[in-house]
mmCIF file of C-alpha atoms in Angstrom:
data_model
loop_
_atom_site.group_PDB
_atom_site.id
_atom_site.type_symbol
_atom_site.label_atom_id
_atom_site.label_comp_id
_atom_site.label_asym_id
_atom_site.label_seq_id
_atom_site.Cartn_x
_atom_site.Cartn_y
_atom_site.Cartn_z
ATOM 1 C CA MET R 1176 34.807 8.091 20.059
ATOM 2 C CA PHE R 1177 33.537 4.920 21.252
ATOM 3 C CA ARG R 1178 36.384 2.305 21.520
ATOM 4 C CA LEU R 1179 35.587 -1.403 20.344
ATOM 5 C CA ASP R 1180 38.607 -2.769 22.523
ATOM 6 C CA TRP R 1181 36.791 -1.067 25.730
ATOM 7 C CA PHE R 1182 34.477 -4.166 25.205
ATOM 8 C CA ARG R 1183 36.388 -6.654 23.073
ATOM 9 C CA LYS R 1184 39.714 -8.442 23.923
ATOM 10 C CA ASP R 1185 40.199 -10.312 20.448
ATOM 11 C CA PRO R 1186 38.186 -9.053 17.742
ATOM 12 C CA SER R 1187 40.280 -10.385 15.016
ATOM 13 C CA GLU R 1188 38.293 -13.275 14.219
ATOM 14 C CA LYS R 1189 35.304 -11.670 13.046
ATOM 15 C CA TYR R 1190 33.855 -11.281 9.504
ATOM 16 C CA ARG R 1191 35.845 -13.902 8.199
ATOM 17 C CA MET R 1192 33.048 -16.268 7.138
ATOM 18 C CA GLY R 1193 29.280 -15.720 6.703
ATOM 19 C CA CYS R 1194 26.716 -17.987 8.156
ATOM 20 C CA GLY R 1195 24.021 -18.472 5.141
ATOM 21 C CA SER R 1196 23.553 -14.953 4.219
ATOM 22 C CA SER R 1197 20.434 -14.002 2.351
ATOM 23 C CA PHE R 1198 22.068 -10.871 0.513
ATOM 24 C CA ASP R 1199 21.011 -12.464 -2.960
ATOM 25 C CA ALA R 1200 17.443 -13.779 -1.691
ATOM 26 C CA SER R 1201 15.057 -13.716 -4.535
ATOM 27 C CA ASP R 1202 11.866 -11.602 -4.092
ATOM 28 C CA GLY R 1203 9.391 -12.806 -1.755
ATOM 29 C CA PRO R 1204 8.573 -12.667 1.920
ATOM 30 C CA ARG R 1205 11.653 -11.165 3.748
ATOM 31 C CA THR R 1206 12.766 -12.466 6.925
ATOM 32 C CA VAL R 1207 12.540 -10.328 9.991
ATOM 33 C CA VAL R 1208 14.551 -11.101 12.812
ATOM 34 C CA VAL R 1209 12.814 -9.412 16.084
ATOM 35 C CA PHE R 1210 14.695 -9.039 19.380
ATOM 36 C CA GLY R 1211 12.818 -8.359 22.668
ATOM 37 C CA SER R 1212 9.801 -9.821 20.935
ATOM 38 C CA THR R 1213 8.285 -10.740 24.192
ATOM 39 C CA GLY R 1214 8.461 -7.175 25.812
ATOM 40 C CA LEU R 1215 6.694 -4.037 24.809
ATOM 41 C CA LEU R 1216 8.521 -2.649 21.943
ATOM 42 C CA GLY R 1217 9.718 -5.765 20.134
ATOM 43 C CA GLY R 1218 6.303 -7.143 20.730
ATOM 44 C CA ALA R 1219 4.617 -3.978 19.248
ATOM 45 C CA ILE R 1220 6.792 -4.922 16.097
ATOM 46 C CA ALA R 1221 6.739 -8.573 15.807
ATOM 47 C CA ARG R 1222 2.499 -8.185 15.807
ATOM 48 C CA ARG R 1223 2.512 -5.563 13.251
ATOM 49 C CA LEU R 1224 4.762 -7.482 10.821
ATOM 50 C CA LEU R 1225 2.754 -10.732 11.323
ATOM 51 C CA GLN R 1226 -0.172 -9.033 10.082
ATOM 52 C CA GLU R 1227 1.305 -9.266 6.518
ATOM 53 C CA PRO R 1228 2.715 -12.769 6.105
ATOM 54 C CA PHE R 1229 2.961 -12.421 2.418
ATOM 55 C CA LEU R 1230 5.567 -9.661 3.192
ATOM 56 C CA TYR R 1231 7.452 -10.894 6.090
ATOM 57 C CA LYS R 1232 8.542 -14.241 8.000
ATOM 58 C CA VAL R 1233 9.092 -13.126 11.451
ATOM 59 C CA ARG R 1234 11.453 -14.828 13.535
ATOM 60 C CA CYS R 1235 11.030 -13.721 17.391
ATOM 61 C CA VAL R 1236 13.945 -14.145 19.550
ATOM 62 C CA THR R 1237 13.547 -15.248 23.324
ATOM 63 C CA ARG R 1238 15.335 -17.029 25.600
ATOM 64 C CA ARG R 1239 11.969 -18.373 27.047
ATOM 65 C CA SER R 1240 10.321 -20.179 24.197
ATOM 66 C CA SER R 1241 7.607 -22.099 26.333
ATOM 67 C CA GLY R 1242 6.429 -18.778 27.946
ATOM 68 C CA GLU R 1243 2.818 -17.631 27.359
ATOM 69 C CA LYS R 1244 3.688 -14.355 25.082
ATOM 70 C CA ALA R 1245 5.951 -16.669 22.808
ATOM 71 C CA ARG R 1246 3.199 -19.064 22.615
ATOM 72 C CA GLU R 1247 0.897 -16.266 21.238
ATOM 73 C CA LEU R 1248 3.335 -15.012 18.884
ATOM 74 C CA ALA R 1249 3.689 -18.508 17.566
ATOM 75 C CA GLU R 1250 0.254 -18.927 17.171
ATOM 76 C CA HIS R 1251 -0.064 -15.965 14.939
ATOM 77 C CA GLY R 1252 2.627 -17.264 12.825
ATOM 78 C CA ALA R 1253 5.964 -16.468 14.274
ATOM 79 C CA VAL R 1254 8.703 -18.655 14.243
ATOM 80 C CA ILE R 1255 10.196 -18.790 17.959
ATOM 81 C CA VAL R 1256 13.841 -19.057 18.366
ATOM 82 C CA ASN R 1257 16.099 -19.643 21.604
ATOM 83 C CA ALA R 1258 18.867 -17.335 21.497
ATOM 84 C CA ASP R 1259 20.799 -15.285 24.126
ATOM 85 C CA LEU R 1260 22.475 -11.818 23.216
ATOM 86 C CA GLY R 1261 25.410 -13.090 25.307
ATOM 87 C CA GLU R 1262 25.905 -16.295 23.521
ATOM 88 C CA THR R 1263 27.576 -15.492 19.908
ATOM 89 C CA LYS R 1264 26.842 -18.814 18.203
ATOM 90 C CA SER R 1265 22.893 -18.818 19.324
ATOM 91 C CA LEU R 1266 22.735 -15.460 17.534
ATOM 92 C CA GLU R 1267 24.108 -16.590 14.541
ATOM 93 C CA LYS R 1268 21.776 -19.672 14.522
ATOM 94 C CA ALA R 1269 18.896 -17.215 14.963
ATOM 95 C CA LEU R 1270 20.002 -14.718 12.157
ATOM 96 C CA GLU R 1271 21.056 -17.356 9.607
ATOM 97 C CA GLY R 1272 19.340 -16.395 6.254
ATOM 98 C CA ALA R 1273 17.650 -13.240 7.562
ATOM 99 C CA ASP R 1274 17.291 -10.042 5.792
ATOM 100 C CA ILE R 1275 16.406 -7.763 8.550
ATOM 101 C CA MET R 1276 17.161 -7.105 12.212
ATOM 102 C CA PHE R 1277 15.043 -5.247 14.672
ATOM 103 C CA LEU R 1278 17.439 -4.830 17.830
ATOM 104 C CA THR R 1279 16.506 -3.416 21.049
ATOM 105 C CA THR R 1280 18.540 -4.208 24.234
ATOM 106 C CA HIS R 1281 17.416 -4.136 27.653
ATOM 107 C CA TYR R 1282 19.412 -2.195 30.647
ATOM 108 C CA TRP R 1283 16.910 -2.675 33.623
ATOM 109 C CA GLU R 1284 17.017 -6.318 33.691
ATOM 110 C CA GLU R 1285 20.771 -6.556 35.013
ATOM 111 C CA LYS R 1286 20.999 -2.913 35.360
ATOM 112 C CA ASN R 1287 24.685 -3.294 34.056
ATOM 113 C CA LYS R 1288 25.810 -0.858 31.121
ATOM 114 C CA GLU R 1289 28.713 -2.598 30.166
ATOM 115 C CA LYS R 1290 26.758 -5.928 29.703
ATOM 116 C CA GLU R 1291 24.082 -4.220 27.492
ATOM 117 C CA VAL R 1292 26.625 -2.977 25.172
ATOM 118 C CA ILE R 1293 28.645 -6.213 25.000
ATOM 119 C CA LYS R 1294 24.904 -7.706 24.145
ATOM 120 C CA GLY R 1295 24.309 -5.281 21.496
ATOM 121 C CA LEU R 1296 27.759 -5.474 19.779
ATOM 122 C CA ASN R 1297 27.150 -9.240 19.991
ATOM 123 C CA ALA R 1298 24.073 -8.718 17.822
ATOM 124 C CA ILE R 1299 25.468 -6.141 15.455
ATOM 125 C CA ASP R 1300 28.414 -8.753 15.111
ATOM 126 C CA ALA R 1301 26.437 -11.628 14.366
ATOM 127 C CA ALA R 1302 24.056 -9.613 11.791
ATOM 128 C CA ILE R 1303 27.039 -8.363 9.999
ATOM 129 C CA GLN R 1304 28.671 -12.227 9.690
ATOM 130 C CA CYS R 1305 25.276 -13.270 8.378
ATOM 131 C CA GLY R 1306 24.909 -10.837 5.763
ATOM 132 C CA VAL R 1307 21.742 -9.176 7.266
ATOM 133 C CA LYS R 1308 20.779 -6.395 4.741
ATOM 134 C CA HIS R 1309 19.117 -3.702 7.125
ATOM 135 C CA ILE R 1310 19.624 -3.374 10.912
ATOM 136 C CA ILE R 1311 16.694 -1.221 12.796
ATOM 137 C CA PHE R 1312 18.094 -0.300 16.178
ATOM 138 C CA ASN R 1313 16.479 1.343 19.258
ATOM 139 C CA GLY R 1314 19.180 3.764 20.053
ATOM 140 C CA SER R 1315 19.582 7.058 22.266
ATOM 141 C CA GLU R 1316 21.678 10.284 22.080
ATOM 142 C CA ASN R 1317 24.704 10.158 24.688
ATOM 143 C CA VAL R 1318 23.154 11.805 27.776
ATOM 144 C CA LYS R 1319 26.540 12.001 29.705
ATOM 145 C CA LYS R 1320 27.934 13.879 26.870
ATOM 146 C CA ILE R 1321 24.932 16.460 26.762
ATOM 147 C CA ILE R 1322 24.408 17.079 30.531
ATOM 148 C CA GLY R 1323 27.448 15.997 32.038
ATOM 149 C CA LYS R 1324 25.726 13.174 34.113
ATOM 150 C CA GLU R 1325 25.676 9.255 33.475
ATOM 151 C CA CYS R 1326 21.943 7.776 32.178
ATOM 152 C CA ASN R 1327 23.105 4.060 31.935
ATOM 153 C CA HIS R 1328 20.189 2.908 30.193
ATOM 154 C CA LEU R 1329 20.446 5.559 27.431
ATOM 155 C CA ASP R 1330 24.265 6.111 27.208
ATOM 156 C CA SER R 1331 24.484 2.323 26.552
ATOM 157 C CA LYS R 1332 22.306 2.623 23.707
ATOM 158 C CA SER R 1333 24.229 5.484 22.198
ATOM 159 C CA ALA R 1334 27.598 3.495 22.661
ATOM 160 C CA ILE R 1335 26.028 0.799 20.198
ATOM 161 C CA GLU R 1336 24.700 3.376 18.004
ATOM 162 C CA GLU R 1337 28.253 4.491 17.446
ATOM 163 C CA TYR R 1338 29.373 1.157 16.830
ATOM 164 C CA ILE R 1339 26.991 0.686 14.018
ATOM 165 C CA ARG R 1340 28.320 3.682 12.615
ATOM 166 C CA GLU R 1341 31.817 2.750 12.816
ATOM 167 C CA VAL R 1342 30.886 -0.593 10.949
ATOM 168 C CA ASP R 1343 28.939 1.220 8.749
ATOM 169 C CA ASN R 1344 31.957 3.159 7.525
ATOM 170 C CA PRO R 1345 34.475 1.015 5.326
ATOM 171 C CA SER R 1346 37.473 3.427 6.211
ATOM 172 C CA VAL R 1347 37.381 2.737 9.873
ATOM 173 C CA ASP R 1348 39.170 -0.719 10.698
ATOM 174 C CA VAL R 1349 37.215 -1.733 13.853
ATOM 175 C CA THR R 1350 37.953 -5.444 13.660
ATOM 176 C CA GLY R 1351 41.725 -5.160 13.793
ATOM 177 C CA ILE R 1352 42.320 -6.789 10.439
ATOM 178 C CA ASN R 1353 43.271 -4.984 7.256
ATOM 179 C CA ASN R 1354 40.835 -6.346 4.804
ATOM 180 C CA SER R 1355 38.099 -3.946 3.820
ATOM 181 C CA LEU R 1356 34.836 -4.162 5.528
ATOM 182 C CA PRO R 1357 31.161 -3.673 3.369
ATOM 183 C CA GLY R 1358 29.251 -1.014 4.998
ATOM 184 C CA ILE R 1359 26.060 -1.922 6.454
ATOM 185 C CA ASN R 1360 22.401 -0.545 5.854
ATOM 186 C CA PHE R 1361 21.084 0.609 9.237
ATOM 187 C CA THR R 1362 18.285 2.898 10.515
ATOM 188 C CA ILE R 1363 18.316 4.080 14.127
ATOM 189 C CA LEU R 1364 14.826 4.648 15.983
ATOM 190 C CA ARG R 1365 14.930 7.274 19.114
ATOM 191 C CA LEU R 1366 11.901 7.008 21.122
ATOM 192 C CA PRO R 1367 10.189 9.388 23.281
ATOM 193 C CA PHE R 1368 8.805 8.847 27.008
ATOM 194 C CA TRP R 1369 6.299 5.669 26.545
ATOM 195 C CA LEU R 1370 2.787 6.347 27.179
ATOM 196 C CA GLU R 1371 2.764 2.794 28.441
ATOM 197 C CA ASN R 1372 4.879 3.990 31.550
ATOM 198 C CA PHE R 1373 1.728 5.422 32.875
ATOM 199 C CA TYR R 1374 0.401 1.991 33.931
ATOM 200 C CA SER R 1375 3.825 0.819 35.059
ATOM 201 C CA VAL R 1376 7.199 2.576 36.042
ATOM 202 C CA PHE R 1377 5.601 5.906 36.394
ATOM 203 C CA LYS R 1378 1.717 5.079 37.101
ATOM 204 C CA PRO R 1379 0.178 7.643 39.407
ATOM 205 C CA HIS R 1380 0.760 6.827 42.944
ATOM 206 C CA LYS R 1381 -2.196 7.313 45.675
ATOM 207 C CA LEU R 1382 -1.682 10.200 48.189
ATOM 208 C CA LYS R 1383 -4.946 9.508 49.959
ATOM 209 C CA HIS R 1384 -8.590 8.274 48.967
ATOM 210 C CA ALA R 1385 -9.014 8.774 45.155
ATOM 211 C CA VAL R 1386 -6.332 11.108 44.833
ATOM 212 C CA TYR R 1387 -3.410 10.644 42.998
ATOM 213 C CA ALA R 1388 0.259 12.011 42.094
ATOM 214 C CA VAL R 1389 1.624 11.906 38.710
ATOM 215 C CA ALA R 1390 5.181 12.333 39.612
ATOM 216 C CA LEU R 1391 7.316 13.596 36.384
ATOM 217 C CA PRO R 1392 10.001 16.226 37.166
ATOM 218 C CA LEU R 1393 9.571 18.087 34.241
ATOM 219 C CA GLU R 1394 9.666 21.651 36.113
ATOM 220 C CA GLY R 1395 7.981 23.506 33.628
ATOM 221 C CA SER R 1396 9.164 21.865 30.512
ATOM 222 C CA GLU R 1397 7.243 19.604 28.125
ATOM 223 C CA LEU R 1398 7.615 15.991 27.413
ATOM 224 C CA ASP R 1399 7.790 14.208 24.039
ATOM 225 C CA VAL R 1400 5.370 11.138 24.397
ATOM 226 C CA MET R 1401 4.116 8.428 22.183
ATOM 227 C CA SER R 1402 2.769 4.855 22.845
ATOM 228 C CA VAL R 1403 5.260 1.949 21.986
ATOM 229 C CA GLU R 1404 2.511 -0.070 20.492
ATOM 230 C CA ASP R 1405 2.640 2.617 17.476
ATOM 231 C CA VAL R 1406 6.220 1.627 16.660
ATOM 232 C CA GLY R 1407 5.233 -1.397 15.121
ATOM 233 C CA GLU R 1408 3.663 0.603 12.319
ATOM 234 C CA ILE R 1409 6.603 2.948 11.924
ATOM 235 C CA VAL R 1410 8.762 0.197 11.583
ATOM 236 C CA ALA R 1411 6.483 -1.543 8.645
ATOM 237 C CA SER R 1412 6.500 1.998 7.166
ATOM 238 C CA ILE R 1413 10.363 1.828 7.063
ATOM 239 C CA LEU R 1414 10.153 -1.563 5.712
ATOM 240 C CA ARG R 1415 8.132 -0.662 2.560
ATOM 241 C CA ARG R 1416 10.602 1.882 1.517
ATOM 242 C CA PRO R 1417 13.997 0.923 3.254
ATOM 243 C CA ARG R 1418 16.416 2.617 1.123
ATOM 244 C CA GLN R 1419 14.886 6.102 1.864
ATOM 245 C CA TYR R 1420 15.671 5.546 5.418
ATOM 246 C CA TYR R 1421 19.261 3.769 5.300
ATOM 247 C CA GLY R 1422 21.786 5.569 7.336
ATOM 248 C CA LYS R 1423 19.037 7.876 8.985
ATOM 249 C CA THR R 1424 18.433 8.430 12.614
ATOM 250 C CA LEU R 1425 14.854 9.273 13.091
ATOM 251 C CA ASN R 1426 13.832 10.931 15.914
ATOM 252 C CA LEU R 1427 10.210 10.106 16.933
ATOM 253 C CA SER R 1428 7.332 11.828 19.050
ATOM 254 C CA VAL R 1429 3.466 11.899 18.679
ATOM 255 C CA GLU R 1430 3.045 15.024 20.647
ATOM 256 C CA SER R 1431 4.757 17.164 23.401
ATOM 257 C CA LEU R 1432 2.881 17.699 26.611
ATOM 258 C CA SER R 1433 3.296 19.800 29.803
ATOM 259 C CA MET R 1434 2.504 18.538 33.130
ATOM 260 C CA GLU R 1435 -0.792 20.536 33.193
ATOM 261 C CA ASN R 1436 -1.843 18.802 29.792
ATOM 262 C CA ILE R 1437 -1.224 15.396 31.521
ATOM 263 C CA VAL R 1438 -3.032 15.820 34.598
ATOM 264 C CA ASP R 1439 -6.029 17.584 33.062
ATOM 265 C CA THR R 1440 -6.008 14.622 30.614
ATOM 266 C CA PHE R 1441 -6.097 11.927 33.620
ATOM 267 C CA ASN R 1442 -9.060 13.955 35.059
ATOM 268 C CA ARG R 1443 -11.030 13.961 32.074
ATOM 269 C CA HIS R 1444 -10.809 10.131 31.969
ATOM 270 C CA PHE R 1445 -11.293 9.023 35.518
ATOM 271 C CA ASP R 1446 -14.085 11.464 36.817
ATOM 272 C CA ASN R 1447 -14.123 9.142 40.119
ATOM 273 C CA ARG R 1448 -10.521 10.054 40.710
ATOM 274 C CA LYS R 1449 -8.468 13.463 41.445
ATOM 275 C CA PHE R 1450 -5.027 13.580 39.591
ATOM 276 C CA THR R 1451 -2.351 16.144 40.789
ATOM 277 C CA ASP R 1452 1.146 17.444 39.851
ATOM 278 C CA PRO R 1453 3.224 17.168 43.091
ATOM 279 C CA LYS R 1454 5.951 19.683 41.394
ATOM 280 C CA ILE R 1455 8.511 16.937 41.717
ATOM 281 C CA ARG R 1456 12.105 18.326 41.069
ATOM 282 C CA ILE R 1457 15.235 16.472 39.230
ATOM 283 C CA LYS R 1458 16.985 16.826 42.375
ATOM 284 C CA ASP R 1459 13.989 15.222 44.376
ATOM 285 C CA MET R 1460 14.192 12.210 42.053
ATOM 286 C CA GLU R 1461 17.955 11.877 42.419
ATOM 287 C CA LYS R 1462 17.311 11.135 46.192
ATOM 288 C CA PHE R 1463 15.128 8.462 45.830
ATOM 289 C CA GLN R 1464 16.286 5.113 47.132
ATOM 290 C CA PHE R 1465 14.974 2.965 44.380
ATOM 291 C CA PRO R 1466 17.522 1.067 41.903
ATOM 292 C CA GLY R 1467 17.900 3.232 39.116
ATOM 293 C CA SER R 1468 16.615 6.679 40.285
ATOM 294 C CA LYS R 1469 19.607 8.516 39.552
ATOM 295 C CA ASP R 1470 19.502 7.269 35.822
ATOM 296 C CA LEU R 1471 15.684 8.041 35.592
ATOM 297 C CA ALA R 1472 16.607 11.734 36.981
ATOM 298 C CA ALA R 1473 19.293 12.083 34.306
ATOM 299 C CA MET R 1474 16.749 11.049 31.675
ATOM 300 C CA PHE R 1475 14.410 13.737 32.708
ATOM 301 C CA GLU R 1476 17.190 16.268 32.974
ATOM 302 C CA PHE R 1477 18.298 15.597 29.267
ATOM 303 C CA TYR R 1478 14.628 15.701 28.334
ATOM 304 C CA GLN R 1479 14.366 19.391 30.162
ATOM 305 C CA SER R 1480 17.686 20.297 28.067
ATOM 306 C CA GLY R 1481 16.214 20.679 25.116
ATOM 307 C CA GLN R 1482 18.592 18.559 23.458
ATOM 308 C CA ALA R 1483 16.365 15.484 23.094
ATOM 309 C CA VAL R 1484 14.672 16.584 19.492
ATOM 310 C CA ARG R 1485 11.676 14.685 18.309
ATOM 311 C CA ASP R 1486 10.334 15.093 15.060
ATOM 312 C CA ILE R 1487 6.381 15.069 15.337
ATOM 313 C CA LYS R 1488 5.653 15.375 11.470
ATOM 314 C CA LEU R 1489 7.967 12.528 10.650
ATOM 315 C CA THR R 1490 6.158 10.305 13.264
ATOM 316 C CA ARG R 1491 2.863 11.160 11.497
ATOM 317 C CA LYS R 1492 4.258 10.534 8.059
ATOM 318 C CA LEU R 1493 5.700 7.285 9.077
ATOM 319 C CA ASN R 1494 2.258 6.128 11.090
ATOM 320 C CA PRO R 1495 -0.905 8.747 10.539
ATOM 321 C CA HIS R 1496 -2.729 6.801 12.937
ATOM 322 C CA ALA R 1497 -0.319 6.858 16.032
ATOM 323 C CA LEU R 1498 -2.272 7.990 19.287
ATOM 324 C CA THR R 1499 -2.261 10.978 21.300
ATOM 325 C CA PHE R 1500 -2.384 10.579 24.892
ATOM 326 C CA ASP R 1501 -5.981 11.548 25.254
ATOM 327 C CA ARG R 1502 -7.064 8.741 22.679
ATOM 328 C CA TRP R 1503 -4.405 6.233 24.145
ATOM 329 C CA LEU R 1504 -5.936 6.574 27.809
ATOM 330 C CA SER R 1505 -9.342 6.086 26.549
ATOM 331 C CA GLU R 1506 -8.305 2.773 24.661
ATOM 332 C CA ASN R 1507 -6.264 1.804 27.773
ATOM 333 C CA ARG R 1508 -8.210 2.977 30.569
ATOM 334 C CA ASP R 1509 -8.559 -0.504 31.850
ATOM 335 C CA LYS R 1510 -4.797 -1.022 32.092
ATOM 336 C CA VAL R 1511 -4.290 2.192 33.912
ATOM 337 C CA GLU R 1512 -7.208 1.476 36.295
ATOM 338 C CA GLU R 1513 -5.823 -2.034 37.019
ATOM 339 C CA ALA R 1514 -2.495 -0.279 37.907
ATOM 340 C CA LEU R 1515 -4.315 2.462 40.270
ATOM 341 C CA ARG R 1516 -5.693 -0.620 42.109
ATOM 342 C CA GLU R 1517 -2.154 -2.032 42.607
ATOM 343 C CA ALA R 1518 -1.257 1.265 43.871
ATOM 344 C CA ASN R 1519 -3.782 1.282 46.693
#
C-alpha cells in the first residue's frame, strides 16, 4: 500500500480549515480548475469545456500566464491562474471556490518520480481543503508491480491514484489525526498511447531518402491508441452525469493496432514516402542512450503484458466521434509532415 509518510514529514496540519468551499454552491456554471492547461491533455480539456460557458467557468492553471497558449485560452474565456504544484498556498488560491478539478501531473519536465508524486499529493490535499466536489485524475496502473520493472512516469501516477483512494475511504486515517475525514468524489482516467506521439516523441525517423522507420517495440502485440484531443469530450460527458462516474476508473482506448496496421496507414496517407517496421524489441529500447529510454521500454513491456486493459466500447460511449488512427492521420497530416521534415 502507498504510504503517505514516504513523502510527508508532518501531515497533521491538513484538513483543519477550508479555503472557500463551493460545496453548497447554487445551480449555475460550475467552476472547473484545469491543471496542465497549456499542455496537450489539459489544453484539450480546457478548450472543450470553454465551448459551454453557460455550464462551466474554466480556470486554467499555469506558471507562465504571459505565454502564447495561456493568452489563447484567455481569449476564449478562461481565467488564467498562476500556481505551482510545488507551492501549496498557490494551489489553494487557484482552487478556492472551485467545484471540479482536473489534474494531470508531468514526469518528463524534471524526470523525478518522487517530485511528481509530491506535486500530485499537494493538489489533492488543496482540493480537499477547498471542498472541491469532484476530482478527475489522469492515472495509471502500477507498472512495477505488474512486470517487476520501474516505469517512473506511470508508477508515479499510480501512487497518486492510491493516495486518492485512501483519502476517499474515511476509515483510512492518512492524516495522522483522529477526526473522521469525509470521502471525496473522484474519477480516474487511464489513457492509452497518444496518437500525438507520432509527431513528437515517437515520430518516424529517417532511414534514407523518403524512407522512414516507425520504431515501436510491439513484437507482435497490439497497441491501444487514441487522440489526446478526444479526451476533452470524454471529460465533458463525465461532467454531464458525474455521479455515474464517482469512484470509477475508466480505461480508455479508441482502437487497438498492430505494427502492420500502423505502417500500412502511414503508407496510405503519404504516397511520396515509404514507412517500414524496423522490428525493434524491448531489449533494444532499453539500451538506447536518451534519457527515459528504460522507462519507455518498461511502458511498452507493460503494453505487451496484456495487463493494460482498455475499454473501447466505453470510450465510444463517452465520445462517439473519437478519431480512429486513419481519421486522425488524415486530419493531422500537416503536423506529421512537419515532424518528418524536422527528422531530415
